[in-house]
Tab-separated table of C-alpha atoms and ligand atoms in Angstrom:
chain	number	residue	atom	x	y	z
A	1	UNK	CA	-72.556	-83.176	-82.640
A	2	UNK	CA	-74.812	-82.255	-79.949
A	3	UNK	CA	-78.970	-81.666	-81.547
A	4	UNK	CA	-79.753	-78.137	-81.124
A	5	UNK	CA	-83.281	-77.855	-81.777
A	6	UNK	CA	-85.467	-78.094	-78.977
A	7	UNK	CA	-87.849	-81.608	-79.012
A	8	UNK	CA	-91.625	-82.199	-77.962
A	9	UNK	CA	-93.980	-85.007	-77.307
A	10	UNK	CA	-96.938	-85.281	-77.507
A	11	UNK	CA	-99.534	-87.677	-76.881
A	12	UNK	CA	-103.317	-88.084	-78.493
A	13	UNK	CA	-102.080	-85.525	-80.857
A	14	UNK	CA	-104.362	-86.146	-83.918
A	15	UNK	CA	-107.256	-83.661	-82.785
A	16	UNK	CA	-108.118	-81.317	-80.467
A	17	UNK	CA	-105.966	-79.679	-77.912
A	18	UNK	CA	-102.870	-82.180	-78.628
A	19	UNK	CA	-102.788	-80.697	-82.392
A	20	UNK	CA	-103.245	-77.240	-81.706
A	21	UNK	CA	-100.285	-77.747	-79.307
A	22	UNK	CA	-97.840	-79.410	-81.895
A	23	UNK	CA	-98.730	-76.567	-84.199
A	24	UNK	CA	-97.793	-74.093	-82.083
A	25	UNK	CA	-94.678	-75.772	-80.596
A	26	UNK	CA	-93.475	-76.160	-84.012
A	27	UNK	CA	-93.978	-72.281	-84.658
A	28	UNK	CA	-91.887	-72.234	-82.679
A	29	UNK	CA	-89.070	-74.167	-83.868
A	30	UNK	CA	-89.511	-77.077	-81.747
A	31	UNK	CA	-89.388	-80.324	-83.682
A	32	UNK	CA	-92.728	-82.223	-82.525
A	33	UNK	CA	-93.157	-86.317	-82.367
A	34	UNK	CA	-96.839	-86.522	-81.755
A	35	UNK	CA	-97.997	-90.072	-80.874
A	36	UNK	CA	-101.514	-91.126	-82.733
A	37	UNK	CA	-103.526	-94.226	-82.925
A	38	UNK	CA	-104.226	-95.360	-86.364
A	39	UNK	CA	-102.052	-95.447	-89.160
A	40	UNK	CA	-104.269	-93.535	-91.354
A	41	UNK	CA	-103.417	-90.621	-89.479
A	42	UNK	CA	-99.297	-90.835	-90.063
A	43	UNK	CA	-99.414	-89.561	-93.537
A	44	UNK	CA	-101.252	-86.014	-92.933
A	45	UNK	CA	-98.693	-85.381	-89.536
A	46	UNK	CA	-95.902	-85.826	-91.317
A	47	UNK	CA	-97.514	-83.825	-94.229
A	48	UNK	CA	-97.868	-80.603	-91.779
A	49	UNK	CA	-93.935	-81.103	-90.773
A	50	UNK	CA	-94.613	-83.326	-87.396
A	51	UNK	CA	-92.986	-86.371	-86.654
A	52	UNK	CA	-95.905	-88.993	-85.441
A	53	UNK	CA	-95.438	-92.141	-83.676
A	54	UNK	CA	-98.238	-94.712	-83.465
A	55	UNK	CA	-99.180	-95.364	-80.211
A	56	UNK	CA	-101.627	-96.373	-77.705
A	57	UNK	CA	-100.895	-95.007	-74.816
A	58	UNK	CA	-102.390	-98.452	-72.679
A	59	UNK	CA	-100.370	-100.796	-74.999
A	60	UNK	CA	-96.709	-101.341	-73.336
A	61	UNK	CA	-95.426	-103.104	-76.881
A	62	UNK	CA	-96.378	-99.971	-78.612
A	63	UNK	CA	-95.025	-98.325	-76.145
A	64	UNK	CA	-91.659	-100.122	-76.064
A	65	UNK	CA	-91.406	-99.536	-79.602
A	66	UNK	CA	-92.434	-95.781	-79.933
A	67	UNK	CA	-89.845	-95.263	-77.606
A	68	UNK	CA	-87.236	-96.766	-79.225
A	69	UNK	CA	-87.806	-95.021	-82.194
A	70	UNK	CA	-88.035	-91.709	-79.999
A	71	UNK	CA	-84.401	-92.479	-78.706
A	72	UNK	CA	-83.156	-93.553	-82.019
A	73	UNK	CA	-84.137	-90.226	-83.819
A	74	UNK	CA	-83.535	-87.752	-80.951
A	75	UNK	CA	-80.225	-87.145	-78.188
A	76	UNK	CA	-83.170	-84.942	-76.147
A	77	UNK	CA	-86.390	-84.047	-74.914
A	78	UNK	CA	-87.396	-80.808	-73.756
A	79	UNK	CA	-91.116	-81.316	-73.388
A	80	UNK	CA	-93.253	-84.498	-73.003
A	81	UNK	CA	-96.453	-83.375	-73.051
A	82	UNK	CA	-99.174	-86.152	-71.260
A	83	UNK	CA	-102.341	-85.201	-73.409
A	84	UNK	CA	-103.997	-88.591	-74.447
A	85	UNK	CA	-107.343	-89.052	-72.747
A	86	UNK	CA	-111.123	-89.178	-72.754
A	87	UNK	CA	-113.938	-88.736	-71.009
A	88	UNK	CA	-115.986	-91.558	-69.527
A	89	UNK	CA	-119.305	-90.204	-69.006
A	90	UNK	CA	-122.450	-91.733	-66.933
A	91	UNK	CA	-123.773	-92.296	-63.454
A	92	UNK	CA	-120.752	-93.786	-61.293
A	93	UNK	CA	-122.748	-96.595	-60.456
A	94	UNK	CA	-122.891	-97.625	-64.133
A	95	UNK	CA	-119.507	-98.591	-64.438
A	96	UNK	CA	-117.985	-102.258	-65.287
A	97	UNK	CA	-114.529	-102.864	-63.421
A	98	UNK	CA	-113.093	-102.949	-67.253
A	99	UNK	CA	-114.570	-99.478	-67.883
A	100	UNK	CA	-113.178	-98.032	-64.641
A	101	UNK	CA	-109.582	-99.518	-65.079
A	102	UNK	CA	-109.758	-97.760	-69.246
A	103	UNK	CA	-110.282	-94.625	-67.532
A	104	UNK	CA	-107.862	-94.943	-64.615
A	105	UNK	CA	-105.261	-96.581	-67.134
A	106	UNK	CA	-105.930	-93.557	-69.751
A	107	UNK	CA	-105.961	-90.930	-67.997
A	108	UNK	CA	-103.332	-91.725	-65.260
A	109	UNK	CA	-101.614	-94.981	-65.661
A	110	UNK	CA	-100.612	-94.423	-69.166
A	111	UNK	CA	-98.985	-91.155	-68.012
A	112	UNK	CA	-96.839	-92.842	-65.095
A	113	UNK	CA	-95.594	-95.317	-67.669
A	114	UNK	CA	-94.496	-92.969	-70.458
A	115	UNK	CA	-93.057	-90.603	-67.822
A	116	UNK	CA	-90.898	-93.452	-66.891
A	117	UNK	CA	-89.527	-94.276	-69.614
A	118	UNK	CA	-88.730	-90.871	-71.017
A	119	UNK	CA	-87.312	-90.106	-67.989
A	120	UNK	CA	-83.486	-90.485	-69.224
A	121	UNK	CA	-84.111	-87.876	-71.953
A	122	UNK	CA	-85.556	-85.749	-70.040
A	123	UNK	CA	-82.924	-85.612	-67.652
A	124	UNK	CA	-80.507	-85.396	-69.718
A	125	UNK	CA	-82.131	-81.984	-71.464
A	126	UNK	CA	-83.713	-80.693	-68.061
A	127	UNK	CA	-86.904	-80.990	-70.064
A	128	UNK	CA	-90.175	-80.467	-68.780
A	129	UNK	CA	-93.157	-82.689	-68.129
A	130	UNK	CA	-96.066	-81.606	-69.039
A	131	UNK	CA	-99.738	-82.663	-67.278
A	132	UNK	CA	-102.917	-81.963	-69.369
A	133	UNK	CA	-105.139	-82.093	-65.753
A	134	UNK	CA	-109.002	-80.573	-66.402
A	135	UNK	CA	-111.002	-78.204	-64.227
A	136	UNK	CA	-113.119	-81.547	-63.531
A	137	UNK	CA	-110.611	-82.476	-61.158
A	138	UNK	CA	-112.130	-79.514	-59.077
A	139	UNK	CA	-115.593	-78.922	-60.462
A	140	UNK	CA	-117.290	-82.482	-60.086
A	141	UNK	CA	-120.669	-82.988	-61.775
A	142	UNK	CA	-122.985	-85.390	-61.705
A	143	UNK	CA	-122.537	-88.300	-64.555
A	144	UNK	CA	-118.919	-87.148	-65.061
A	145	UNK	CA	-117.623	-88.681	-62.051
A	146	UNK	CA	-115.617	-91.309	-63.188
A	147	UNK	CA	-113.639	-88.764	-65.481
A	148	UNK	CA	-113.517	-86.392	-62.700
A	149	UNK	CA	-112.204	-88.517	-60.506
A	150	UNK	CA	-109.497	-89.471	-63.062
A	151	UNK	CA	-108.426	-86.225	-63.414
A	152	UNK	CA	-108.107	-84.894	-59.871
A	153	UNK	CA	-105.739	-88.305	-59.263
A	154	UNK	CA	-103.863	-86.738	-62.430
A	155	UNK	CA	-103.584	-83.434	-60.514
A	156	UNK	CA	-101.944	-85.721	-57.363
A	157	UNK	CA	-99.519	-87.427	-59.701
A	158	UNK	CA	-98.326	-84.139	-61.411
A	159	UNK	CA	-97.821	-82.406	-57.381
A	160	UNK	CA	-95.848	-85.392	-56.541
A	161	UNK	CA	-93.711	-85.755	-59.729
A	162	UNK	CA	-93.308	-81.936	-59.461
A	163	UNK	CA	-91.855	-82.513	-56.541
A	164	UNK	CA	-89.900	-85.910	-56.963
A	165	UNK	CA	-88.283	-84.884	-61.012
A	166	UNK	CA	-87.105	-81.514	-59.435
A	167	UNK	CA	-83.949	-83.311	-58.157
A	168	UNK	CA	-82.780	-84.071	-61.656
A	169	UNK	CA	-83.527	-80.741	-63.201
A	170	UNK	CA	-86.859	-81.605	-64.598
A	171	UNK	CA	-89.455	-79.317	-64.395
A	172	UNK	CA	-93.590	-80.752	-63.952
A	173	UNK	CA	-96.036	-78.083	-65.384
A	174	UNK	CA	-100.040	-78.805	-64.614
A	175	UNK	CA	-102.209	-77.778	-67.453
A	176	UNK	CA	-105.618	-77.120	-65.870
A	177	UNK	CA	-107.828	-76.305	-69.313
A	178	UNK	CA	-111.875	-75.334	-69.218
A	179	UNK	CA	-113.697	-75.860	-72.101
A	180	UNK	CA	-111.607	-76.033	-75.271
A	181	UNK	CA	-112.773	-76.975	-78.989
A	182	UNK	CA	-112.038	-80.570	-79.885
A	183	UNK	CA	-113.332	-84.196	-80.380
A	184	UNK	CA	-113.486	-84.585	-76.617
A	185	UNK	CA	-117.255	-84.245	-76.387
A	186	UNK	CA	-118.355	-86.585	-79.390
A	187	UNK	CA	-116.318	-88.936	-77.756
A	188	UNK	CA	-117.773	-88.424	-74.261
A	189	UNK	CA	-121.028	-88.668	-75.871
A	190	UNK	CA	-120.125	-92.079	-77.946
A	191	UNK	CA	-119.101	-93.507	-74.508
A	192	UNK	CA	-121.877	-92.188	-72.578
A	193	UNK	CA	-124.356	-93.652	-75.108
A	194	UNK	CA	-122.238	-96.914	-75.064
A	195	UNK	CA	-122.859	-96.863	-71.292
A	196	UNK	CA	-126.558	-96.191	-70.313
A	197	UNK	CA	-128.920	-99.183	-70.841
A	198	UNK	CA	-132.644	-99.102	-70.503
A	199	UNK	CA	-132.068	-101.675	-67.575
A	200	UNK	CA	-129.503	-98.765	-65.878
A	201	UNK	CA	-131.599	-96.914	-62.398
A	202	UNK	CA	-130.398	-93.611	-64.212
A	203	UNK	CA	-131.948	-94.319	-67.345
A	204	UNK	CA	-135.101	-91.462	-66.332
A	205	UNK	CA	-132.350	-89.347	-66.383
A	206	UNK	CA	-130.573	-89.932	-69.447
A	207	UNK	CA	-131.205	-86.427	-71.242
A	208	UNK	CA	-129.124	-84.791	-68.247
A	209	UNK	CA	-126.770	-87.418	-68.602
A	210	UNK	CA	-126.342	-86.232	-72.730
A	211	UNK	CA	-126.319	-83.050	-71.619
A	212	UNK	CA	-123.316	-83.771	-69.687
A	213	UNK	CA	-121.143	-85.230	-71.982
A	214	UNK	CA	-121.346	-82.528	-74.627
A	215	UNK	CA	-121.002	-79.427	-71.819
A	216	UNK	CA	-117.318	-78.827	-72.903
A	217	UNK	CA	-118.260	-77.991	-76.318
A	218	UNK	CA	-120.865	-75.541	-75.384
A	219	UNK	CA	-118.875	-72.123	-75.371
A	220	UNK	CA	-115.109	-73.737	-75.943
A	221	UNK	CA	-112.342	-71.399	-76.558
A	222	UNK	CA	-110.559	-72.198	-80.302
A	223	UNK	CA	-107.874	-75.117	-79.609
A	224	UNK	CA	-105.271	-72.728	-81.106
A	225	UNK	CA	-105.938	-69.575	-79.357
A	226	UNK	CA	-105.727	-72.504	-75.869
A	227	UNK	CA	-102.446	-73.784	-77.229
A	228	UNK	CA	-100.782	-69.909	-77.890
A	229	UNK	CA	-101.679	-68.643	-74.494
A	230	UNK	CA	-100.205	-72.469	-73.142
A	231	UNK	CA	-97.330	-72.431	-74.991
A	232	UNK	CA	-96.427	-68.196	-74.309
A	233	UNK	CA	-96.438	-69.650	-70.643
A	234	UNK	CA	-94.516	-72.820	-71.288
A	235	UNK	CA	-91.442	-71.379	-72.736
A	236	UNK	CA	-90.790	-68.735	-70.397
A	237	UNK	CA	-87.581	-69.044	-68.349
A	238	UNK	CA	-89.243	-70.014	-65.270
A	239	UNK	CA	-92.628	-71.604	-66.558
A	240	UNK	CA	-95.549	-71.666	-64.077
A	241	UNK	CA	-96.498	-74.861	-61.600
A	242	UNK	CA	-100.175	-74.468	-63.068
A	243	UNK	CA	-101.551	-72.804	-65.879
A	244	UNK	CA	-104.912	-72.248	-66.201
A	245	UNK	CA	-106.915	-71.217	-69.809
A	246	UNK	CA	-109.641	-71.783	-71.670
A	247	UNK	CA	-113.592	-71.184	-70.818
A	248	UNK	CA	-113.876	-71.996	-67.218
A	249	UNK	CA	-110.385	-72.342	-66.284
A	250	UNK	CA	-110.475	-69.803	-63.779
A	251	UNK	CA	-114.376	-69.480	-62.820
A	252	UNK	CA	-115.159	-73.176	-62.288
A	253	UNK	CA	-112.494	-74.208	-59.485
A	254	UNK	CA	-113.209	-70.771	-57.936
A	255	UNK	CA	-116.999	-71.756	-57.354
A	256	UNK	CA	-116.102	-74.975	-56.384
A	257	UNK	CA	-113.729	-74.203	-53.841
A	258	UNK	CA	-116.223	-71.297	-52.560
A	259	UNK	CA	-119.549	-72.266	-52.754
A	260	UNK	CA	-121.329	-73.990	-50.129
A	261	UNK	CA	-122.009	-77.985	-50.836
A	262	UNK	CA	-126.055	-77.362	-50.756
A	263	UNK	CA	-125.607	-74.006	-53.007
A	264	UNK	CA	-123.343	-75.875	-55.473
A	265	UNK	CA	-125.786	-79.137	-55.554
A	266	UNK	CA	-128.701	-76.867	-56.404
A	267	UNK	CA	-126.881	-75.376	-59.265
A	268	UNK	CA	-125.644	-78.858	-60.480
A	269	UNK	CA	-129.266	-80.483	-60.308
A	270	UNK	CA	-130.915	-77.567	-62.699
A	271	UNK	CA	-127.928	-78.212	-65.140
A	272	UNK	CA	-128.032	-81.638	-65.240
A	273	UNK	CA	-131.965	-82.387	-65.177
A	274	UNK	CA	-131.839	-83.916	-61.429
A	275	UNK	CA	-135.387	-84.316	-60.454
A	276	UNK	CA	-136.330	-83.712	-56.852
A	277	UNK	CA	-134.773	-85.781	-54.433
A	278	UNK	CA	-136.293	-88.446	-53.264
A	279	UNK	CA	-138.198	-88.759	-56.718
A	280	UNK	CA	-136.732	-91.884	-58.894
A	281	UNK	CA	-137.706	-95.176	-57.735
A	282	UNK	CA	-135.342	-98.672	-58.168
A	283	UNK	CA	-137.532	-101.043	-60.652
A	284	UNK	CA	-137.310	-103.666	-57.725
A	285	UNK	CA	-139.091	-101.532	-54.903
B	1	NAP	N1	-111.672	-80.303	-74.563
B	1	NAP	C1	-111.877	-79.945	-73.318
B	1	NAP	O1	-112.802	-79.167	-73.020
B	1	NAP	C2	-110.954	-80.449	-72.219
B	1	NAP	C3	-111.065	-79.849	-70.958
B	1	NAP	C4	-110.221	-80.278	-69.945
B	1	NAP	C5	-109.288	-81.261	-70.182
B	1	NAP	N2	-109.220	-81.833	-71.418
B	1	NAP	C6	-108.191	-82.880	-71.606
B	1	NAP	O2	-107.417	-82.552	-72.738
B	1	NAP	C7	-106.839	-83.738	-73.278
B	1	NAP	C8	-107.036	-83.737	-74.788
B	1	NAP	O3	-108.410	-83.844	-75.080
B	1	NAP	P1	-109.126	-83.033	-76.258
B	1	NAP	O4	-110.076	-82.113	-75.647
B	1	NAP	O5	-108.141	-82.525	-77.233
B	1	NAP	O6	-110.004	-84.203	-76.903
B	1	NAP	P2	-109.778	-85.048	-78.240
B	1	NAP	O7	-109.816	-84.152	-79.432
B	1	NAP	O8	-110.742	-86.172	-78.149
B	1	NAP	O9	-108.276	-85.593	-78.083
B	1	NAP	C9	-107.946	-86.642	-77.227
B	1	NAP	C10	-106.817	-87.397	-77.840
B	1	NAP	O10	-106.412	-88.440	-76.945
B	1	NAP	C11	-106.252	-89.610	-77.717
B	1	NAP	N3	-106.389	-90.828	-76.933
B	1	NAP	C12	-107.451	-91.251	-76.201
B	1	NAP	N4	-107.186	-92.459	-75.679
B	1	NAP	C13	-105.953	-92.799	-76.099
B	1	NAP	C14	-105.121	-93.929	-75.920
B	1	NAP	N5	-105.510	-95.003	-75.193
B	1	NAP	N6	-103.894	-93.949	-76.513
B	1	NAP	C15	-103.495	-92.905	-77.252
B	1	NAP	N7	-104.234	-91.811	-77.486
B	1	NAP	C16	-105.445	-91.768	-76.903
B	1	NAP	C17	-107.311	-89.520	-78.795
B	1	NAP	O11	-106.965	-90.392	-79.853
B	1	NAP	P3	-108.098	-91.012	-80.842
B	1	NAP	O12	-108.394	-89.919	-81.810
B	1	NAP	O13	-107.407	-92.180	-81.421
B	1	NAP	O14	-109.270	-91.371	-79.971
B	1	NAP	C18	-107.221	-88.049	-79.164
B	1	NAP	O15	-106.204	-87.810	-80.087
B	1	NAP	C19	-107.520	-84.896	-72.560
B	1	NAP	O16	-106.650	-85.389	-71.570
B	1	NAP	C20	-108.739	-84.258	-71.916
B	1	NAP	O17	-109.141	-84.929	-70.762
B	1	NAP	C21	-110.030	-81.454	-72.433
């Protein structure tokens, strides 16, 4: 008999923006796998109703399996929503080749890969993929670049898959979200912390570089009151290409894409603690 109810994934769905989106899809009726990390966290999903899957989104035996218990349990997909990811804050220059392939292989890779293989579901359904992009990929600060730069090759592999999963019925939606409530900036600041050494050039500037990693949790909107406007615009009959919300979503691109350079680095440098240019001196000079 053919399933009825209407099926959701979601990745990196034990906090933050991922959970308040289960919730709400399963307000509405959908039946939600969210994919999670550590065991511990399987008991209080299925608790709320959810169906969780442990996965790491960079590990392809995980991802082998959480797949084949996807396709075991379900005959569709209707959304596969591409939410695991993190923040990899510091100075650009501060990065190890492993720390810039986690990033790249988080935030992008791992989304490529599970698109892939959910691809027969979704065609089958007509579902829709889902991109969780960031205003980073627009507004670029200093010590986020790395993340940043993740994110706006996220926004280039959700225009192209719009474009190449349109054949086969399957809609691509970009989620573009400001600042939103969530563990996002404890773990930007674990990383950043993990990062910066006393031996790094930046290190003068390491208070701007804090100040960085928490700036989405400074004024974020609630993760549910995010997910409700998200979802609204989801599950219309003819969901938008990009959907914007959350603190920011609409002001930050707009200055980016408007502002002059020299107007925008001014404002950057008194938000971040730049000191004058010219100012910081290599150890070895
Ligand atoms: N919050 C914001 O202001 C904001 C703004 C723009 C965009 N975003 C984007 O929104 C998405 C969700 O972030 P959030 O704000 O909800 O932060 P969050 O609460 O930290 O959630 C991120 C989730 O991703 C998971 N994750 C990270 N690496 C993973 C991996 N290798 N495999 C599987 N899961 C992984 C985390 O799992 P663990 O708990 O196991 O680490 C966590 O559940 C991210 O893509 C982020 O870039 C957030």
């Amino acid at each position: 008999m053919e399933q009825m109810q209407k099926v959701a994934l979601i990745t990196g769905a034990g906090s933050g923006i991922g959970r308040a989106l289960a919730l709400e899809l399963q307000s509405h009726n959908f039946q939600v796998y969210v994919s999670v990390r550590r065991d511990s966290q399987l008991n209080e999903l299925r608790a709320l109703g959810l169906y969780p899957l442990l996965l790491d989104v960079n590990d392809p035996q995980a991802l082998d399996l959480a797949i084949q218990q996807l396709e075991q349990q379900t005959t569709r997909l209707d959304l596969l929503i591409n939410n695991a990811g993190f923040g990899a804050m510091g100075p650009v220059l501060d990065f190890s080749t492993a720390e810039l392939n986690q990033q790249f292989q988080t935030n992008v890779f791992s989304v490529i890969q599970l698109t892939r293989r959910c691809l027969p579901l979704l065609a089958k359904t007509g579902g829709t993929v889902v991109n969780i992009g960031s205003v980073s990929a627009d507004f670029v600060t200093p010590f986020a670049g790395i993340y940043c730069a993740s994110k706006a090759a996220l926004h280039a592999v959700n225009t192209a898959l719009r474009l190449e999963l349109a054949p086969f019925g399957i809609h691509t939606v970009l989620v573009q979200p400001g600042a939103i409530a969530s563990a996002f900036g404890d773990t930007a600041s674990a990383h950043a912390g993990q990062l910066l050494s006393a031996q790094s050039p930046w290190w003068p500037l390491r208070d701007g570089i804090a100040k960085r990693a928490a700036a989405s949790q400074q004024k974020p909107t609630p993760a549910a009151l995010f997910a409700k406007k998200v979802v609204a615009q989801l599950l219309q009959s003819r969901p938008p290409r990009r959907i914007r919300a959350g603190y920011g979503s609409w002001a930050l691109p707009f200055l980016a894409k408007f502002l002059p350079d020299a107007l925008l680095d001014l404002l950057l440098r008194r938000q971040f603690l730049l000191p004058e240019n010219g100012s910081l001196k290599l150890k070895s000079d």
